[in-house]
Tab-separated table of C-alpha atoms in Angstrom:
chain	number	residue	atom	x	y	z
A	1	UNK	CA	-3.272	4.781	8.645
A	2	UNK	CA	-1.401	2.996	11.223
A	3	UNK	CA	1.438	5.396	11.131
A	4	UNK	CA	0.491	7.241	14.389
A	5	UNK	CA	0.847	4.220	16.722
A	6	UNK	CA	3.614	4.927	18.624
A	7	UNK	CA	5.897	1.316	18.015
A	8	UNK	CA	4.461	1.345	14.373
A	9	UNK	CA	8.493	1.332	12.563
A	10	UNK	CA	9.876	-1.075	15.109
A	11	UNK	CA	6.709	-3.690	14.773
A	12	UNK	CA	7.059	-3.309	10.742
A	13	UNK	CA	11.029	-3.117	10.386
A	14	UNK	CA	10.633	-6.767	12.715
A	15	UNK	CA	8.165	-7.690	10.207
A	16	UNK	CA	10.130	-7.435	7.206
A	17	UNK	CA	13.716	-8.541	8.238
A	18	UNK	CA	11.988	-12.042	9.656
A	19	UNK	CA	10.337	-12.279	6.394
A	20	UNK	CA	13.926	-11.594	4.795
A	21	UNK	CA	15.994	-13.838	7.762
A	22	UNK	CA	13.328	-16.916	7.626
A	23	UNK	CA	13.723	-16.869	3.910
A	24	UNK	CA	17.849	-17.511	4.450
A	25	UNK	CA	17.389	-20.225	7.146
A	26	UNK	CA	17.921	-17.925	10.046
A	27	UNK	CA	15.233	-17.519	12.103
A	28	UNK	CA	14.643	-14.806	14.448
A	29	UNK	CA	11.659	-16.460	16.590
A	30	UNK	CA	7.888	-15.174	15.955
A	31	UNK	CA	7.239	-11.685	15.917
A	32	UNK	CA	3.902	-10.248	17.099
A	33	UNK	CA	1.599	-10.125	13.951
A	34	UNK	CA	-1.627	-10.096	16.040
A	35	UNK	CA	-2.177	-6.219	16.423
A	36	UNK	CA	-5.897	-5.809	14.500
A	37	UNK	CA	-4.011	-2.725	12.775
A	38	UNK	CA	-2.028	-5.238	11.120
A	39	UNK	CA	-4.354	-7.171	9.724
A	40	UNK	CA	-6.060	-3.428	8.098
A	41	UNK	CA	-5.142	-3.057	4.396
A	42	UNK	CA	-2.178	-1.359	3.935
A	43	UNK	CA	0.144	-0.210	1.032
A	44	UNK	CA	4.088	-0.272	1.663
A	45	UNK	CA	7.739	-0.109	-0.343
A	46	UNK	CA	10.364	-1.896	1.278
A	47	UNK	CA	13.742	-0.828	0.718
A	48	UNK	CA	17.015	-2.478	1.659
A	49	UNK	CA	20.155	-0.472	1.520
A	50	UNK	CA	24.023	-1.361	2.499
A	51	UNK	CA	27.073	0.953	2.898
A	52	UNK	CA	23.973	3.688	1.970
A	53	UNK	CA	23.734	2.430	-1.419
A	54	UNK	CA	20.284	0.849	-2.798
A	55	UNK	CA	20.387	-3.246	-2.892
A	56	UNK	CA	16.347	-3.661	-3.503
A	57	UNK	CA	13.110	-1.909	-3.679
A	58	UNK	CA	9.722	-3.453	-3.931
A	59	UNK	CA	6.473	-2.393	-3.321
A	60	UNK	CA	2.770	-1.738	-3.525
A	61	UNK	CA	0.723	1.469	-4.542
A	62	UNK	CA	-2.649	0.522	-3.733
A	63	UNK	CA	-3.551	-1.277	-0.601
A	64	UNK	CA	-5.392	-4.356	-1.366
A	65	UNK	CA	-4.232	-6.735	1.094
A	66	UNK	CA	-3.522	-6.563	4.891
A	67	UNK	CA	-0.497	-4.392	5.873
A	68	UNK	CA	1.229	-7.015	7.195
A	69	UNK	CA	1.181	-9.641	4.310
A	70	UNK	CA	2.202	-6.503	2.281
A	71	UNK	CA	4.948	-5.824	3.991
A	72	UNK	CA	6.074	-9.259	4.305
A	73	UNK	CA	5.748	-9.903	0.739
A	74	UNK	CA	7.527	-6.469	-0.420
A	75	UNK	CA	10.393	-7.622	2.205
A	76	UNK	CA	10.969	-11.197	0.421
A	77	UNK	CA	10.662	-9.816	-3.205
A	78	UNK	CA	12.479	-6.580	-2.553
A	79	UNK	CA	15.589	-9.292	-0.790
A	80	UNK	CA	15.154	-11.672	-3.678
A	81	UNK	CA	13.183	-10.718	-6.703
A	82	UNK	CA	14.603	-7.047	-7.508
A	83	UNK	CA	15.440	-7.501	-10.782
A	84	UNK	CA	18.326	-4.763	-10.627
A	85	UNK	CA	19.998	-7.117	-8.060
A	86	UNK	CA	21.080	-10.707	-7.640
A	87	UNK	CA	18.969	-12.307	-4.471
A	88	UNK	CA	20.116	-11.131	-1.294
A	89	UNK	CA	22.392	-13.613	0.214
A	90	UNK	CA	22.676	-14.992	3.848
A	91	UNK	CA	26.573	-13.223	3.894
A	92	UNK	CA	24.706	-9.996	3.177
A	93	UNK	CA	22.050	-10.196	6.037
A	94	UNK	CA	24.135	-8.164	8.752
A	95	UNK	CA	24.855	-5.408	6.227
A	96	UNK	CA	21.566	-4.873	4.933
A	97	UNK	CA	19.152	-2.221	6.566
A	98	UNK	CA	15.868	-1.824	6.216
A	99	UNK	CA	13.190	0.809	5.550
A	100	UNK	CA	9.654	0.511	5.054
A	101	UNK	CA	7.450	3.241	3.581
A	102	UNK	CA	3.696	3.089	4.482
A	103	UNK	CA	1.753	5.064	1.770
A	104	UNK	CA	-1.246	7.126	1.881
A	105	UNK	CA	-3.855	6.609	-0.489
A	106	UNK	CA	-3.007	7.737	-3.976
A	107	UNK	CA	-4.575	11.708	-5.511
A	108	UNK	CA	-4.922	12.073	-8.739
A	109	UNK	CA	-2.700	15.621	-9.866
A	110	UNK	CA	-4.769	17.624	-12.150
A	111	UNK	CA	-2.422	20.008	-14.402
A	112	UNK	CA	-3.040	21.806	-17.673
A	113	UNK	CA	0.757	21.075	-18.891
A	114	UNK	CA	4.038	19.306	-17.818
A	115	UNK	CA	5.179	23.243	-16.789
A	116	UNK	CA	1.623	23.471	-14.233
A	117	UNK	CA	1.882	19.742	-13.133
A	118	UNK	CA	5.884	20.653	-11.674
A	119	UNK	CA	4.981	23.977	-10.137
A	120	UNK	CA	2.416	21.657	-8.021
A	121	UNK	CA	4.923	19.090	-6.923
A	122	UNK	CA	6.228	19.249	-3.196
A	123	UNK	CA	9.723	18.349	-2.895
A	124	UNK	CA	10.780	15.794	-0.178
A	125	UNK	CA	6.628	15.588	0.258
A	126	UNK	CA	5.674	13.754	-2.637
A	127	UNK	CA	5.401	10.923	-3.992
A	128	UNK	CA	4.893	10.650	-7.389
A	129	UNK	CA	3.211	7.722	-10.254
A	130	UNK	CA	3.914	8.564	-13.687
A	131	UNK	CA	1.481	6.851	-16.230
A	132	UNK	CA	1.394	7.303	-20.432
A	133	UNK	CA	-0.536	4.448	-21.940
A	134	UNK	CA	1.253	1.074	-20.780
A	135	UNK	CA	4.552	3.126	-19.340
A	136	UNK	CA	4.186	3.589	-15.637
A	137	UNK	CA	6.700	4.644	-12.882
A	138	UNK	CA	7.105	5.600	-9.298
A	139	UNK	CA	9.375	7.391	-7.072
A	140	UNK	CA	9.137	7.760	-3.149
A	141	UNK	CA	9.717	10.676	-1.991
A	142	UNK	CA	13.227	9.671	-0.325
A	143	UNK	CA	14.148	10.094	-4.021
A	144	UNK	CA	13.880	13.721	-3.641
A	145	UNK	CA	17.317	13.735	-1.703
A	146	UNK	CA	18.824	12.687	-4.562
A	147	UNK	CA	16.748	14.748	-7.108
A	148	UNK	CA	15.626	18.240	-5.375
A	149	UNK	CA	14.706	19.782	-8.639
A	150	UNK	CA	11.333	19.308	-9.718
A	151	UNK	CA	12.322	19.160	-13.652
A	152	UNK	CA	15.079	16.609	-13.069
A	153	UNK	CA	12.477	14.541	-10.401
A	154	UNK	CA	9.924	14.330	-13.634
A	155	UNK	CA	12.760	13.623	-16.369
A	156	UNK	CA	14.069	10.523	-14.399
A	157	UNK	CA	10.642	9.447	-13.792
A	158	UNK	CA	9.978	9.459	-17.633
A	159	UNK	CA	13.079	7.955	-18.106
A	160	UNK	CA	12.077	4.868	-15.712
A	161	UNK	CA	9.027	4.399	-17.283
A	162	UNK	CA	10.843	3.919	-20.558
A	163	UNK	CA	10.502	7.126	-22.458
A	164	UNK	CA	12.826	10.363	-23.101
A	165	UNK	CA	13.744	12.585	-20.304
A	166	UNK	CA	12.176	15.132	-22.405
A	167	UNK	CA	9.154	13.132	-23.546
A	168	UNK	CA	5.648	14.565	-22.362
A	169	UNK	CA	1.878	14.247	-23.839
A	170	UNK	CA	-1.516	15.589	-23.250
A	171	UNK	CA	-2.349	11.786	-21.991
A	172	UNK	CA	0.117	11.632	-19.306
A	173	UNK	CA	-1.449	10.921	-16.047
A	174	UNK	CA	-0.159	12.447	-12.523
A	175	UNK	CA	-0.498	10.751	-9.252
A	176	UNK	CA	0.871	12.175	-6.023
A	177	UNK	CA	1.118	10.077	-2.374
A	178	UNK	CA	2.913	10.778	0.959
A	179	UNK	CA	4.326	8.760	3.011
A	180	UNK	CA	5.220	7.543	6.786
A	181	UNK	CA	8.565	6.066	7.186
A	182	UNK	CA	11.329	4.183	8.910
A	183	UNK	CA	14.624	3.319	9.417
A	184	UNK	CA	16.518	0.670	10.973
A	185	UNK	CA	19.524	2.756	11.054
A	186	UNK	CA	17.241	5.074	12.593
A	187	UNK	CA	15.203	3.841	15.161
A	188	UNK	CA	18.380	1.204	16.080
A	189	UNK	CA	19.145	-2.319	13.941
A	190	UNK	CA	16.995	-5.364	14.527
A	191	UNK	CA	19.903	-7.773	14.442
A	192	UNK	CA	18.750	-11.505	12.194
């Protein structure tokens, strides 16, 4: 994983907002894409926020394409094909920042019941894939800021895969992930 190199945010969070600002009509010039780390396969969530509230979130669990058209194509569908949000607009460019989660590969949780399966979760460590039948659901595990308790974490999971808050099933399927992240807001603002 890429996440070690020490300008790995800044080259990423340039990635995504010229993805985002070329896709409006503003240019920001060409960004260096020609790092062989790059062009490894990576898989990434972009997620725009403004005023600290969510505007889009797209991304990819498995890496099967290189980290750098994955993050450029989370970037322009989290920005415009989110379907929680209209498209990003040109107005909302300066007021949008950026973060871009780089994921590790997925682990399968093994648990005997829903009760074992949340005694194994690590809160604000990981990430989690939810999967019954054709019902399937992620959250990064940024979401456990808003979520610390492991029974609420897995209820709103079930609940954004479509089923009860209180649903579970011998044939639900666990996945767990970490992930390397960045900020914008944290590392400073790339202006468009």
């Amino acid at each position: 994983m890429p996440g070690t190199r020490k300008n790995t945010g800044e080259v990423l969070l340039s990635i995504a907002r010229a993805a985002i600002s070329d896709a409006l009509g503003r240019s920001r010039g060409r960004v260096p894409e020609n790092s062989p780390w790059l062009q490894e396969k990576g898989a990434s969530f972009v997620t725009l926020t403004q005023h600290r509230e969510l505007r889009g979130c797209i991304g990819t669990l498995q890496a099967h394409r290189s980290l750098l058209l994955d993050v450029k194509s989370n970037a322009h569908a989290a920005a415009f094909r989110d379907r929680r949000f209209s498209p990003l607009t040109e107005a909302e460019l300066d007021a949008t920042d950026i973060e871009i989660s780089l994921l590790s590969a997925m682990q399968p949780l093994p648990f005997s019941d829903e009760h074992d399966a949340l005694a194994q979760l690590q809160p604000g460590i990981d990430g989690v894939v939810f999967e019954f039948g054709r019902c399937r659901s992620t959250f990064l595990p940024q979401v456990w800021e808003q979520l610390p308790d492991a029974t609420l974490f897995m209820a709103h999971l079930k609940h954004k895969a479509g089923l009860r808050p209180d649903f579970w099933d011998e044939q639900v399927k666990l996945s767990r992930y970490t992930v390397s992240k960045w900020k914008e807001v944290d590392i400073g603002r790339f202006q468009a």
